[in-house]
Short mmCIF file of N, CA and C in Angstrom, two decimals:
data_model
loop_
_atom_site.label_atom_id
_atom_site.label_comp_id
_atom_site.label_asym_id
_atom_site.label_seq_id
_atom_site.Cartn_x
_atom_site.Cartn_y
_atom_site.Cartn_z
N VAL A 1 285.68 139.57 58.08
CA VAL A 1 285.75 141.00 58.78
C VAL A 1 285.51 140.89 60.15
N VAL A 2 286.71 141.65 60.78
CA VAL A 2 287.90 142.21 62.06
C VAL A 2 287.01 143.20 62.88
N HIS A 3 286.87 143.07 64.01
CA HIS A 3 286.49 144.11 64.91
C HIS A 3 288.04 144.98 64.79
N GLY A 4 287.25 146.04 64.49
CA GLY A 4 287.57 147.54 64.59
C GLY A 4 288.78 147.74 63.08
N GLN A 5 288.62 146.75 62.47
CA GLN A 5 289.56 146.77 61.52
C GLN A 5 287.92 147.22 59.91
N THR A 6 288.79 148.30 58.62
CA THR A 6 287.30 148.65 58.23
C THR A 6 287.27 147.38 56.22
N THR A 7 286.62 146.89 56.40
CA THR A 7 286.72 145.99 54.78
C THR A 7 285.98 147.07 53.54
N GLU A 8 286.45 146.29 52.71
CA GLU A 8 286.12 147.20 51.08
C GLU A 8 285.31 146.06 50.70
N LEU A 9 283.79 145.93 50.49
CA LEU A 9 283.09 145.59 50.19
C LEU A 9 282.21 145.48 48.52
N GLY A 10 283.21 146.65 48.12
CA GLY A 10 283.02 147.20 46.33
C GLY A 10 281.59 147.62 45.93
N THR A 11 281.11 147.88 44.95
CA THR A 11 279.98 148.21 44.75
C THR A 11 278.96 147.06 44.62
N ILE A 12 277.78 147.82 45.20
CA ILE A 12 276.87 147.02 45.38
C ILE A 12 275.33 147.94 44.17
N SER A 13 275.60 147.29 43.47
CA SER A 13 273.99 148.32 42.95
C SER A 13 273.16 147.86 43.09
N MET A 14 272.15 148.02 42.59
CA MET A 14 270.56 147.71 43.48
C MET A 14 269.33 148.77 42.10
N ALA A 15 268.64 147.15 41.56
CA ALA A 15 268.74 147.83 39.88
C ALA A 15 267.02 148.00 40.10
N ALA A 16 266.27 149.01 39.77
CA ALA A 16 264.70 149.75 40.29
C ALA A 16 263.77 148.55 40.11
N ALA A 17 262.79 148.37 40.74
CA ALA A 17 262.39 147.90 40.64
C ALA A 17 260.83 148.33 39.51
N ALA A 18 260.49 147.54 39.22
CA ALA A 18 258.76 147.89 38.21
C ALA A 18 257.85 147.74 38.99
N THR A 19 256.60 148.19 39.18
CA THR A 19 255.81 148.33 39.35
C THR A 19 254.40 147.76 37.83
N ILE A 20 253.16 147.07 38.48
CA ILE A 20 252.55 146.75 37.49
C ILE A 20 251.80 147.04 38.43
N GLU A 21 250.45 147.33 37.15
CA GLU A 21 249.06 147.91 37.94
C GLU A 21 247.67 147.30 37.28
N ALA A 22 246.69 146.83 37.95
CA ALA A 22 245.83 145.62 36.94
C ALA A 22 244.56 146.86 37.38
N THR A 23 243.62 145.98 36.46
CA THR A 23 242.21 146.68 37.27
C THR A 23 241.45 145.35 37.06
N VAL A 24 240.64 144.71 37.81
CA VAL A 24 239.45 143.51 38.38
C VAL A 24 238.06 144.13 37.79
N VAL A 25 237.55 143.39 37.20
CA VAL A 25 236.40 143.10 37.13
C VAL A 25 235.92 142.43 36.57
N SER A 26 234.10 141.97 37.01
CA SER A 26 233.89 141.24 36.90
C SER A 26 233.23 141.01 35.13
N ALA A 27 233.02 140.35 35.27
CA ALA A 27 233.21 139.74 33.48
C ALA A 27 231.09 140.42 32.66
N GLU A 28 230.06 139.90 34.16
CA GLU A 28 229.22 139.68 33.73
C GLU A 28 228.30 141.06 33.74
N ASN A 29 229.13 142.47 34.52
CA ASN A 29 228.13 142.86 34.20
C ASN A 29 229.48 144.59 34.43
N ALA A 30 230.20 144.32 34.80
CA ALA A 30 231.71 145.09 34.64
C ALA A 30 232.03 145.77 36.21
N SER A 31 230.96 145.38 37.16
CA SER A 31 231.12 145.60 38.19
C SER A 31 232.24 145.46 39.37
N PRO A 32 233.49 146.58 39.83
CA PRO A 32 234.06 145.75 40.22
C PRO A 32 234.77 144.45 41.41
N LEU A 33 235.47 144.19 41.22
CA LEU A 33 235.92 143.06 42.02
C LEU A 33 237.39 143.57 43.27
N SER A 34 236.20 143.83 44.64
CA SER A 34 237.59 143.76 45.84
C SER A 34 238.00 142.14 46.13
N SER A 35 239.75 142.59 46.60
CA SER A 35 239.92 140.85 47.22
C SER A 35 240.41 140.22 46.12
N ALA A 36 240.47 140.31 45.13
CA ALA A 36 241.12 139.72 43.83
C ALA A 36 242.78 139.97 44.23
N TRP A 37 243.11 138.24 43.89
CA TRP A 37 244.77 138.43 43.78
C TRP A 37 245.33 138.69 42.54
N VAL A 38 245.90 139.95 41.81
CA VAL A 38 246.93 139.86 41.22
C VAL A 38 248.12 139.33 41.18
N THR A 39 248.84 138.12 41.06
CA THR A 39 249.86 137.35 41.33
C THR A 39 250.87 137.96 39.77
N ILE A 40 252.23 138.00 39.94
CA ILE A 40 253.46 138.25 38.34
C ILE A 40 253.68 136.52 39.04
N ASN A 41 253.85 135.90 38.11
CA ASN A 41 253.95 134.53 37.78
C ASN A 41 256.05 134.85 37.51
N GLY A 42 256.79 134.41 38.10
CA GLY A 42 258.12 133.86 38.65
C GLY A 42 258.52 134.41 39.34
N PRO A 43 258.63 136.43 40.12
CA PRO A 43 258.61 136.05 41.29
C PRO A 43 258.05 136.08 42.28
N GLN A 44 256.58 135.69 41.47
CA GLN A 44 255.38 135.53 42.94
C GLN A 44 255.14 136.59 43.93
N VAL A 45 255.79 137.97 43.21
CA VAL A 45 255.05 139.23 43.88
C VAL A 45 253.57 139.06 43.46
N SER A 46 252.92 139.75 44.71
CA SER A 46 251.26 139.90 44.65
C SER A 46 250.48 141.02 45.41
N ASP A 47 249.76 141.39 44.78
CA ASP A 47 249.25 142.24 45.55
C ASP A 47 247.54 141.81 45.07
N SER A 48 246.23 143.01 46.10
CA SER A 48 244.95 142.62 46.17
C SER A 48 244.60 143.32 45.82
N THR A 49 243.53 143.03 45.03
CA THR A 49 242.21 144.90 44.41
C THR A 49 241.79 145.22 45.82
N ASP A 50 241.53 146.46 45.11
CA ASP A 50 241.01 147.69 46.91
C ASP A 50 239.86 147.70 45.98
N SER A 51 238.76 148.81 47.33
CA SER A 51 237.93 148.82 46.59
C SER A 51 237.72 149.50 45.38
N THR A 52 237.65 149.80 44.49
CA THR A 52 238.43 150.51 43.53
C THR A 52 238.85 149.75 41.79
N CYS A 53 237.90 148.46 43.07
CA CYS A 53 239.35 147.48 41.46
C CYS A 53 240.80 147.16 40.92
N LYS A 54 240.97 148.00 42.42
CA LYS A 54 242.88 148.47 41.31
C LYS A 54 243.85 147.51 42.04
N ALA A 55 244.39 146.66 41.85
CA ALA A 55 245.90 146.32 42.47
C ALA A 55 247.17 147.41 42.01
N VAL A 56 248.80 146.91 42.84
CA VAL A 56 249.72 147.78 42.65
C VAL A 56 250.86 146.82 43.28
N VAL A 57 251.08 145.94 41.74
CA VAL A 57 252.47 144.99 42.98
C VAL A 57 253.56 145.74 42.06
N LEU A 58 254.11 145.84 43.89
CA LEU A 58 255.45 146.52 43.96
C LEU A 58 256.16 145.55 43.50
N ASP A 59 257.78 146.40 43.70
CA ASP A 59 259.34 145.29 43.76
C ASP A 59 258.89 143.96 42.44
N VAL A 60 258.09 144.18 41.45
CA VAL A 60 259.07 143.17 40.43
C VAL A 60 260.09 143.77 39.30
N PRO A 61 260.63 142.80 38.61
CA PRO A 61 261.99 142.66 38.66
C PRO A 61 262.18 143.01 37.09
N ALA A 62 263.15 143.22 36.45
CA ALA A 62 263.20 143.57 35.05
C ALA A 62 262.85 142.25 34.57
N GLY A 63 262.15 142.51 33.20
CA GLY A 63 261.91 141.00 32.96
C GLY A 63 260.34 140.94 32.31
N THR A 64 260.45 139.50 31.70
CA THR A 64 259.03 138.87 30.66
C THR A 64 258.09 138.04 31.46
N PHE A 65 256.43 138.99 32.49
CA PHE A 65 255.96 137.74 33.18
C PHE A 65 255.09 137.32 32.78
N THR A 66 253.78 136.45 33.41
CA THR A 66 252.27 136.21 33.14
C THR A 66 252.17 136.79 34.06
N ALA A 67 250.51 137.09 34.02
CA ALA A 67 250.36 137.51 35.52
C ALA A 67 248.44 136.75 35.64
N THR A 68 248.87 136.06 37.30
CA THR A 68 247.48 135.35 36.93
C THR A 68 246.48 136.03 37.99
N VAL A 69 245.23 135.92 37.98
CA VAL A 69 244.62 137.08 38.77
C VAL A 69 243.28 136.00 38.85
N THR A 70 242.40 135.56 40.18
CA THR A 70 242.40 134.89 41.13
C THR A 70 241.07 134.94 42.01
N LEU A 71 240.46 134.58 41.88
CA LEU A 71 239.15 135.48 43.28
C LEU A 71 238.29 134.31 43.83
N ALA A 72 238.41 133.45 44.99
CA ALA A 72 237.14 132.99 45.55
C ALA A 72 236.01 133.00 44.30
N GLY A 73 235.23 132.28 43.82
CA GLY A 73 233.93 132.42 42.52
C GLY A 73 234.21 132.67 41.47
N TYR A 74 235.26 132.73 41.13
CA TYR A 74 235.55 133.21 39.88
C TYR A 74 236.62 132.08 38.86
N ALA A 75 236.63 132.50 37.39
CA ALA A 75 237.63 131.10 37.43
C ALA A 75 238.91 132.48 37.01
N SER A 76 239.51 131.76 37.24
CA SER A 76 241.11 132.60 36.75
C SER A 76 241.67 132.70 35.82
N VAL A 77 242.24 133.58 35.72
CA VAL A 77 242.99 134.99 34.51
C VAL A 77 243.71 134.05 34.04
N THR A 78 245.15 134.13 33.76
CA THR A 78 246.22 134.16 32.66
C THR A 78 246.22 135.19 31.85
N THR A 79 247.07 136.37 32.49
CA THR A 79 247.19 137.00 31.08
C THR A 79 248.69 136.38 29.94
N ALA A 80 248.30 137.49 29.03
CA ALA A 80 249.58 136.53 27.62
C ALA A 80 250.97 137.49 28.35
N PRO A 81 251.84 136.80 27.97
CA PRO A 81 253.36 137.73 28.14
C PRO A 81 253.42 139.13 28.23
N PHE A 82 253.86 139.51 29.29
CA PHE A 82 254.59 141.25 29.06
C PHE A 82 255.52 141.10 29.61
N THR A 83 256.78 142.27 29.13
CA THR A 83 257.52 142.97 29.63
C THR A 83 257.77 143.78 29.95
N VAL A 84 258.43 144.57 31.88
CA VAL A 84 258.41 145.34 32.14
C VAL A 84 260.04 145.71 32.34
N GLN A 85 260.08 146.62 32.20
CA GLN A 85 261.33 147.64 32.19
C GLN A 85 261.65 148.38 33.58
N ALA A 86 262.93 147.73 34.12
CA ALA A 86 263.25 148.50 35.58
C ALA A 86 263.24 149.73 35.26
N GLY A 87 262.19 149.88 36.64
CA GLY A 87 261.61 151.22 37.01
C GLY A 87 260.30 151.80 36.55
N GLN A 88 259.99 151.51 35.92
CA GLN A 88 258.67 151.13 34.70
C GLN A 88 257.40 150.56 35.39
N THR A 89 256.07 151.81 35.45
CA THR A 89 254.89 151.06 35.93
C THR A 89 254.31 150.20 34.25
N ALA A 90 253.77 149.12 34.35
CA ALA A 90 253.20 148.64 33.55
C ALA A 90 251.61 148.69 33.41
N ASN A 91 251.22 148.89 33.32
CA ASN A 91 249.79 148.85 33.44
C ASN A 91 248.93 147.81 32.47
N LEU A 92 248.62 146.11 32.37
CA LEU A 92 247.92 145.87 32.65
C LEU A 92 246.81 145.05 31.83
N GLY A 93 245.94 146.76 32.06
CA GLY A 93 244.42 147.28 31.78
C GLY A 93 243.31 146.26 32.62
N THR A 94 241.86 146.43 32.12
CA THR A 94 241.73 145.75 33.12
C THR A 94 241.35 143.80 32.58
N ILE A 95 240.53 143.51 33.56
CA ILE A 95 240.86 141.83 33.33
C ILE A 95 239.41 141.77 33.98
N ALA A 96 238.48 141.04 33.86
CA ALA A 96 237.22 140.53 33.33
C ALA A 96 237.18 138.73 34.06
N LEU A 97 236.72 138.94 35.42
CA LEU A 97 236.58 137.76 35.55
C LEU A 97 235.22 136.86 35.72
N ALA A 98 234.88 135.90 34.96
CA ALA A 98 233.87 135.28 35.31
C ALA A 98 233.30 134.29 36.48
N LYS A 99 232.06 134.38 36.47
CA LYS A 99 231.64 133.82 38.52
C LYS A 99 231.18 132.46 37.69
N THR A 100 232.35 131.05 38.73
CA THR A 100 231.62 130.09 38.40
C THR A 100 230.52 129.55 39.51
N GLU A 101 229.70 128.01 39.23
CA GLU A 101 229.31 127.89 40.68
C GLU A 101 229.75 126.41 40.56
N ARG A 102 229.35 125.69 41.64
CA ARG A 102 229.57 124.70 42.28
C ARG A 102 229.23 123.86 41.36
N VAL A 103 229.58 122.47 40.89
CA VAL A 103 229.07 121.49 40.32
C VAL A 103 229.68 119.87 41.39
N TYR A 104 228.40 119.45 41.35
CA TYR A 104 228.65 118.37 42.46
C TYR A 104 227.99 116.47 42.28
N GLY A 105 228.56 115.56 42.80
CA GLY A 105 228.17 114.57 42.63
C GLY A 105 228.82 113.67 42.81
N THR A 106 229.13 111.96 42.41
CA THR A 106 228.73 111.11 42.79
C THR A 106 228.69 110.20 42.03
N VAL A 107 230.86 109.43 42.16
CA VAL A 107 230.77 108.10 41.15
C VAL A 107 230.30 107.17 42.11
N ARG A 108 229.14 106.66 41.12
CA ARG A 108 229.06 105.13 42.05
C ARG A 108 229.10 103.75 40.73
N SER A 109 229.72 102.45 40.84
CA SER A 109 229.92 101.54 40.63
C SER A 109 228.01 100.96 40.22
N PHE A 110 228.28 100.22 38.70
CA PHE A 110 227.64 99.92 38.66
C PHE A 110 227.55 98.11 38.38
N VAL A 111 227.10 97.39 38.97
CA VAL A 111 227.22 95.92 38.77
C VAL A 111 225.53 94.91 38.78
N TRP A 112 225.43 94.25 37.74
CA TRP A 112 224.62 93.12 37.27
C TRP A 112 224.22 92.55 39.13
N GLY A 113 222.39 92.70 38.93
CA GLY A 113 222.61 91.54 40.66
C GLY A 113 222.71 92.21 41.88
N TYR A 114 223.11 93.60 41.59
CA TYR A 114 223.59 93.97 43.69
C TYR A 114 223.14 95.19 43.20
N MET A 115 222.72 95.70 44.76
CA MET A 115 221.57 96.75 44.55
C MET A 115 223.13 98.06 44.44
N PRO A 116 222.41 98.96 43.20
CA PRO A 116 223.61 100.05 42.81
C PRO A 116 223.36 100.96 43.85
N GLY A 117 224.23 102.01 44.57
CA GLY A 117 224.27 102.81 44.85
C GLY A 117 225.27 103.21 46.13
N ASP A 118 226.00 101.74 46.65
CA ASP A 118 226.23 101.37 48.11
C ASP A 118 227.95 101.79 47.11
N LEU A 119 228.70 101.78 45.92
CA LEU A 119 229.83 101.79 46.09
C LEU A 119 230.30 102.61 45.83
N GLY A 120 230.94 103.45 46.27
CA GLY A 120 231.34 104.80 45.39
C GLY A 120 232.91 104.39 44.66
N VAL A 121 233.16 104.70 43.18
CA VAL A 121 234.35 104.72 42.85
C VAL A 121 235.25 106.09 43.27
N SER A 122 236.49 105.05 43.95
CA SER A 122 237.54 106.82 43.22
C SER A 122 238.65 106.59 42.86
N GLY A 123 239.30 107.70 42.50
CA GLY A 123 239.81 107.81 41.64
C GLY A 123 239.65 107.67 39.87
N VAL A 124 238.59 108.50 39.71
CA VAL A 124 237.58 108.63 38.72
C VAL A 124 237.90 109.88 38.12
N GLN A 125 238.32 110.47 37.13
CA GLN A 125 238.56 111.45 36.71
C GLN A 125 237.47 112.29 35.81
N VAL A 126 237.10 113.17 36.39
CA VAL A 126 235.29 113.91 36.29
C VAL A 126 236.30 115.17 35.64
N THR A 127 235.38 115.66 33.74
CA THR A 127 235.58 116.04 33.24
C THR A 127 234.55 117.05 32.10
N VAL A 128 234.75 117.88 32.78
CA VAL A 128 233.37 119.27 31.41
C VAL A 128 234.12 119.15 30.45
N THR A 129 232.90 117.74 29.25
CA THR A 129 232.96 117.61 28.26
C THR A 129 233.45 118.67 27.40
N GLY A 130 234.70 118.58 26.33
CA GLY A 130 235.16 119.84 25.51
C GLY A 130 236.67 120.90 26.28
N THR A 131 236.32 120.54 28.21
CA THR A 131 237.14 121.51 27.78
C THR A 131 238.46 121.25 28.61
N GLY A 132 239.58 121.37 29.42
CA GLY A 132 239.92 120.86 30.23
C GLY A 132 239.88 120.95 31.38
N ALA A 133 238.73 121.86 32.02
CA ALA A 133 238.51 121.63 33.59
C ALA A 133 237.89 120.48 33.83
N SER A 134 238.96 119.77 35.03
CA SER A 134 238.50 118.22 35.62
C SER A 134 239.08 118.26 37.34
N THR A 135 238.98 117.53 37.31
CA THR A 135 239.12 116.67 39.20
C THR A 135 238.73 115.69 38.98
N ILE A 136 239.53 114.58 40.32
CA ILE A 136 239.14 113.41 40.77
C ILE A 136 238.17 112.99 41.41
N SER A 137 237.32 111.67 41.35
CA SER A 137 236.71 111.65 42.75
C SER A 137 237.18 111.04 43.77
N GLY A 138 237.03 111.23 45.02
CA GLY A 138 237.16 111.37 46.73
C GLY A 138 237.18 109.83 46.31
N ALA A 139 237.67 108.87 48.10
CA ALA A 139 238.24 108.34 48.27
C ALA A 139 235.87 107.97 48.02
N ASP A 140 235.35 108.27 48.65
CA ASP A 140 233.92 107.96 48.27
C ASP A 140 233.22 107.82 47.16
N GLY A 141 233.79 108.05 46.14
CA GLY A 141 233.45 108.13 44.80
C GLY A 141 232.94 109.67 44.67
N SER A 142 232.83 110.74 45.67
CA SER A 142 232.23 112.20 45.52
C SER A 142 232.97 113.29 44.85
N PHE A 143 232.56 113.98 43.99
CA PHE A 143 233.73 115.15 43.68
C PHE A 143 232.92 116.45 43.11
N ALA A 144 233.21 117.24 43.21
CA ALA A 144 233.58 118.82 43.49
C ALA A 144 234.17 119.64 42.44
N LEU A 145 233.68 120.11 41.48
CA LEU A 145 234.89 121.41 40.78
C LEU A 145 233.54 122.32 41.28
N GLU A 146 233.93 123.67 40.24
CA GLU A 146 234.26 125.29 39.54
C GLU A 146 233.41 125.01 37.92
N TYR A 147 232.47 126.26 38.21
CA TYR A 147 232.63 126.29 36.46
C TYR A 147 231.24 127.39 35.47
N PHE A 148 231.37 127.49 35.11
CA PHE A 148 231.07 128.16 34.30
C PHE A 148 229.37 128.03 33.32
N PRO A 149 228.58 129.15 34.45
CA PRO A 149 227.25 128.90 34.33
C PRO A 149 226.82 128.43 32.29
N GLY A 150 225.71 128.01 32.31
CA GLY A 150 225.57 126.91 31.15
C GLY A 150 225.09 125.88 31.00
N THR A 151 225.01 125.37 29.97
CA THR A 151 224.30 123.92 30.02
C THR A 151 225.51 123.08 28.79
N TRP A 152 226.32 121.86 30.15
CA TRP A 152 227.27 120.97 29.87
C TRP A 152 227.08 119.64 30.57
N THR A 153 228.33 118.96 29.63
CA THR A 153 228.10 117.46 30.67
C THR A 153 229.01 117.53 30.84
N LEU A 154 229.83 115.72 31.63
CA LEU A 154 230.73 115.29 32.04
C LEU A 154 231.47 114.40 31.85
N THR A 155 232.59 113.93 31.47
CA THR A 155 232.96 112.73 30.73
C THR A 155 233.72 112.21 31.98
N LEU A 156 233.75 110.85 32.12
CA LEU A 156 233.85 110.35 33.76
C LEU A 156 235.31 109.19 32.83
N SER A 157 236.46 108.53 33.48
CA SER A 157 237.18 108.32 33.06
C SER A 157 238.14 107.84 33.87
N LYS A 158 238.30 106.31 34.35
CA LYS A 158 239.29 105.09 35.25
C LYS A 158 240.11 104.28 34.19
N PRO A 159 241.63 103.89 34.23
CA PRO A 159 241.81 102.99 33.36
C PRO A 159 241.02 102.14 34.25
N GLY A 160 240.32 100.83 32.99
CA GLY A 160 239.66 99.67 33.04
C GLY A 160 238.46 99.40 33.63
N TRP A 161 237.47 101.75 33.57
CA TRP A 161 236.93 101.02 33.20
C TRP A 161 235.81 101.71 31.95
N LEU A 162 234.46 102.02 32.55
CA LEU A 162 233.54 102.03 31.31
C LEU A 162 234.02 104.13 31.24
N THR A 163 234.36 104.00 29.87
CA THR A 163 234.03 106.33 30.16
C THR A 163 232.44 105.97 30.30
N VAL A 164 232.12 107.17 30.79
CA VAL A 164 230.94 107.20 30.89
C VAL A 164 230.57 108.98 30.35
N THR A 165 229.05 109.61 29.85
CA THR A 165 229.26 110.79 29.46
C THR A 165 227.52 111.26 30.68
N THR A 166 227.60 111.91 30.65
CA THR A 166 226.74 112.37 31.76
C THR A 166 225.62 113.07 31.07
N ALA A 167 224.62 113.09 31.21
CA ALA A 167 223.51 113.98 30.32
C ALA A 167 223.26 115.35 30.92
N PRO A 168 223.28 116.19 29.69
CA PRO A 168 223.83 117.50 30.01
C PRO A 168 223.22 117.85 30.98
N PHE A 169 223.46 119.16 31.86
CA PHE A 169 222.41 119.76 33.49
C PHE A 169 223.21 121.49 33.59
N THR A 170 222.41 121.50 33.82
CA THR A 170 222.53 123.28 33.70
C THR A 170 223.20 123.87 34.70
N VAL A 171 223.79 125.09 34.59
CA VAL A 171 225.06 125.30 35.55
C VAL A 171 223.87 127.08 35.46
N THR A 172 224.20 127.16 36.60
CA THR A 172 222.51 128.90 36.95
C THR A 172 223.79 129.43 37.90
N ILE A 173 224.07 130.94 37.83
CA ILE A 173 224.95 131.72 38.87
C ILE A 173 223.52 131.75 39.71
N GLY A 174 224.21 131.78 41.21
CA GLY A 174 223.03 131.41 42.15
C GLY A 174 223.42 130.40 42.26
N GLN A 175 223.38 129.16 42.79
CA GLN A 175 223.30 127.70 43.25
C GLN A 175 224.15 127.33 42.25
N SER A 176 224.60 126.17 43.42
CA SER A 176 225.37 124.76 42.94
C SER A 176 224.06 123.96 42.34
N THR A 177 225.02 122.56 41.64
CA THR A 177 223.78 122.39 40.68
C THR A 177 224.95 120.45 40.87
N ASN A 178 223.52 119.99 41.74
CA ASN A 178 223.93 118.16 42.05
C ASN A 178 223.76 118.01 40.98
N VAL A 179 225.07 116.95 40.23
CA VAL A 179 224.49 116.03 38.82
C VAL A 179 223.95 114.72 39.59
N GLY A 180 224.09 114.22 40.72
CA GLY A 180 224.02 112.96 41.89
C GLY A 180 224.25 112.24 41.14
N ASP A 181 224.08 110.43 40.84
CA ASP A 181 225.01 109.79 40.84
C ASP A 181 224.93 109.04 39.67
N VAL A 182 226.17 109.12 39.43
CA VAL A 182 226.80 108.51 37.75
C VAL A 182 227.54 107.13 38.02
N ARG A 183 226.42 106.39 37.53
CA ARG A 183 226.52 105.19 37.56
C ARG A 183 227.84 104.85 36.21
N THR A 184 229.24 103.79 36.82
CA THR A 184 230.16 103.23 35.39
C THR A 184 230.47 101.44 36.09
N ALA A 185 231.07 101.52 35.63
CA ALA A 185 231.10 99.91 35.86
C ALA A 185 233.40 99.45 34.97
N GLN A 186 233.59 98.56 35.24
CA GLN A 186 234.90 97.68 35.43
C GLN A 186 234.09 96.86 34.20
N SER A 187 235.47 97.23 33.40
CA SER A 187 235.81 96.88 32.05
C SER A 187 235.74 95.43 31.33
N GLY A 188 234.44 94.73 31.12
CA GLY A 188 233.95 93.14 31.19
C GLY A 188 233.28 93.10 31.90
N VAL A 189 233.38 93.71 32.79
CA VAL A 189 232.20 93.49 33.84
C VAL A 189 230.16 93.33 33.11
N THR A 190 229.96 92.51 33.34
CA THR A 190 228.87 92.56 33.32
C THR A 190 227.24 91.73 34.26
#
């Protein structure tokens, strides 16, 4: 491009973007959930729900995507794949989010002849038994995760350590659950 000259750019076409709508409610009582984020995976465009629990995501390109809905204190939900055409408005319907609560504790080493309680074990995978929900214990052995109300157990595993399953505990809406110290030992150590 030179000053004073006209340059032909050719044809520029812009595809009409699609719009995605969703309504987000509580799974417990169908009450509207404002401030939930609806993110269209792929183009990574999103919008949060308003006071009427509706989100309208603009500027979505045509294609097949999933949407993930998130809100603090609730389990995230990812939709089944859906296809949207240019210029179209697609309604994902009502998406219900289930409340979660904090579950926490500390993984401690158990060594015969040693006073228990001081040795936190880091790098332990802490999994809600029978589910994919998990976290890793920190440098001091502490762990925390969010999970659904109900009665559960945790399975703790780390290479070179015994795998341990906790006693059942109950997660209740409105309160955190401290499972306390969970003991494990290195494999082959007695």
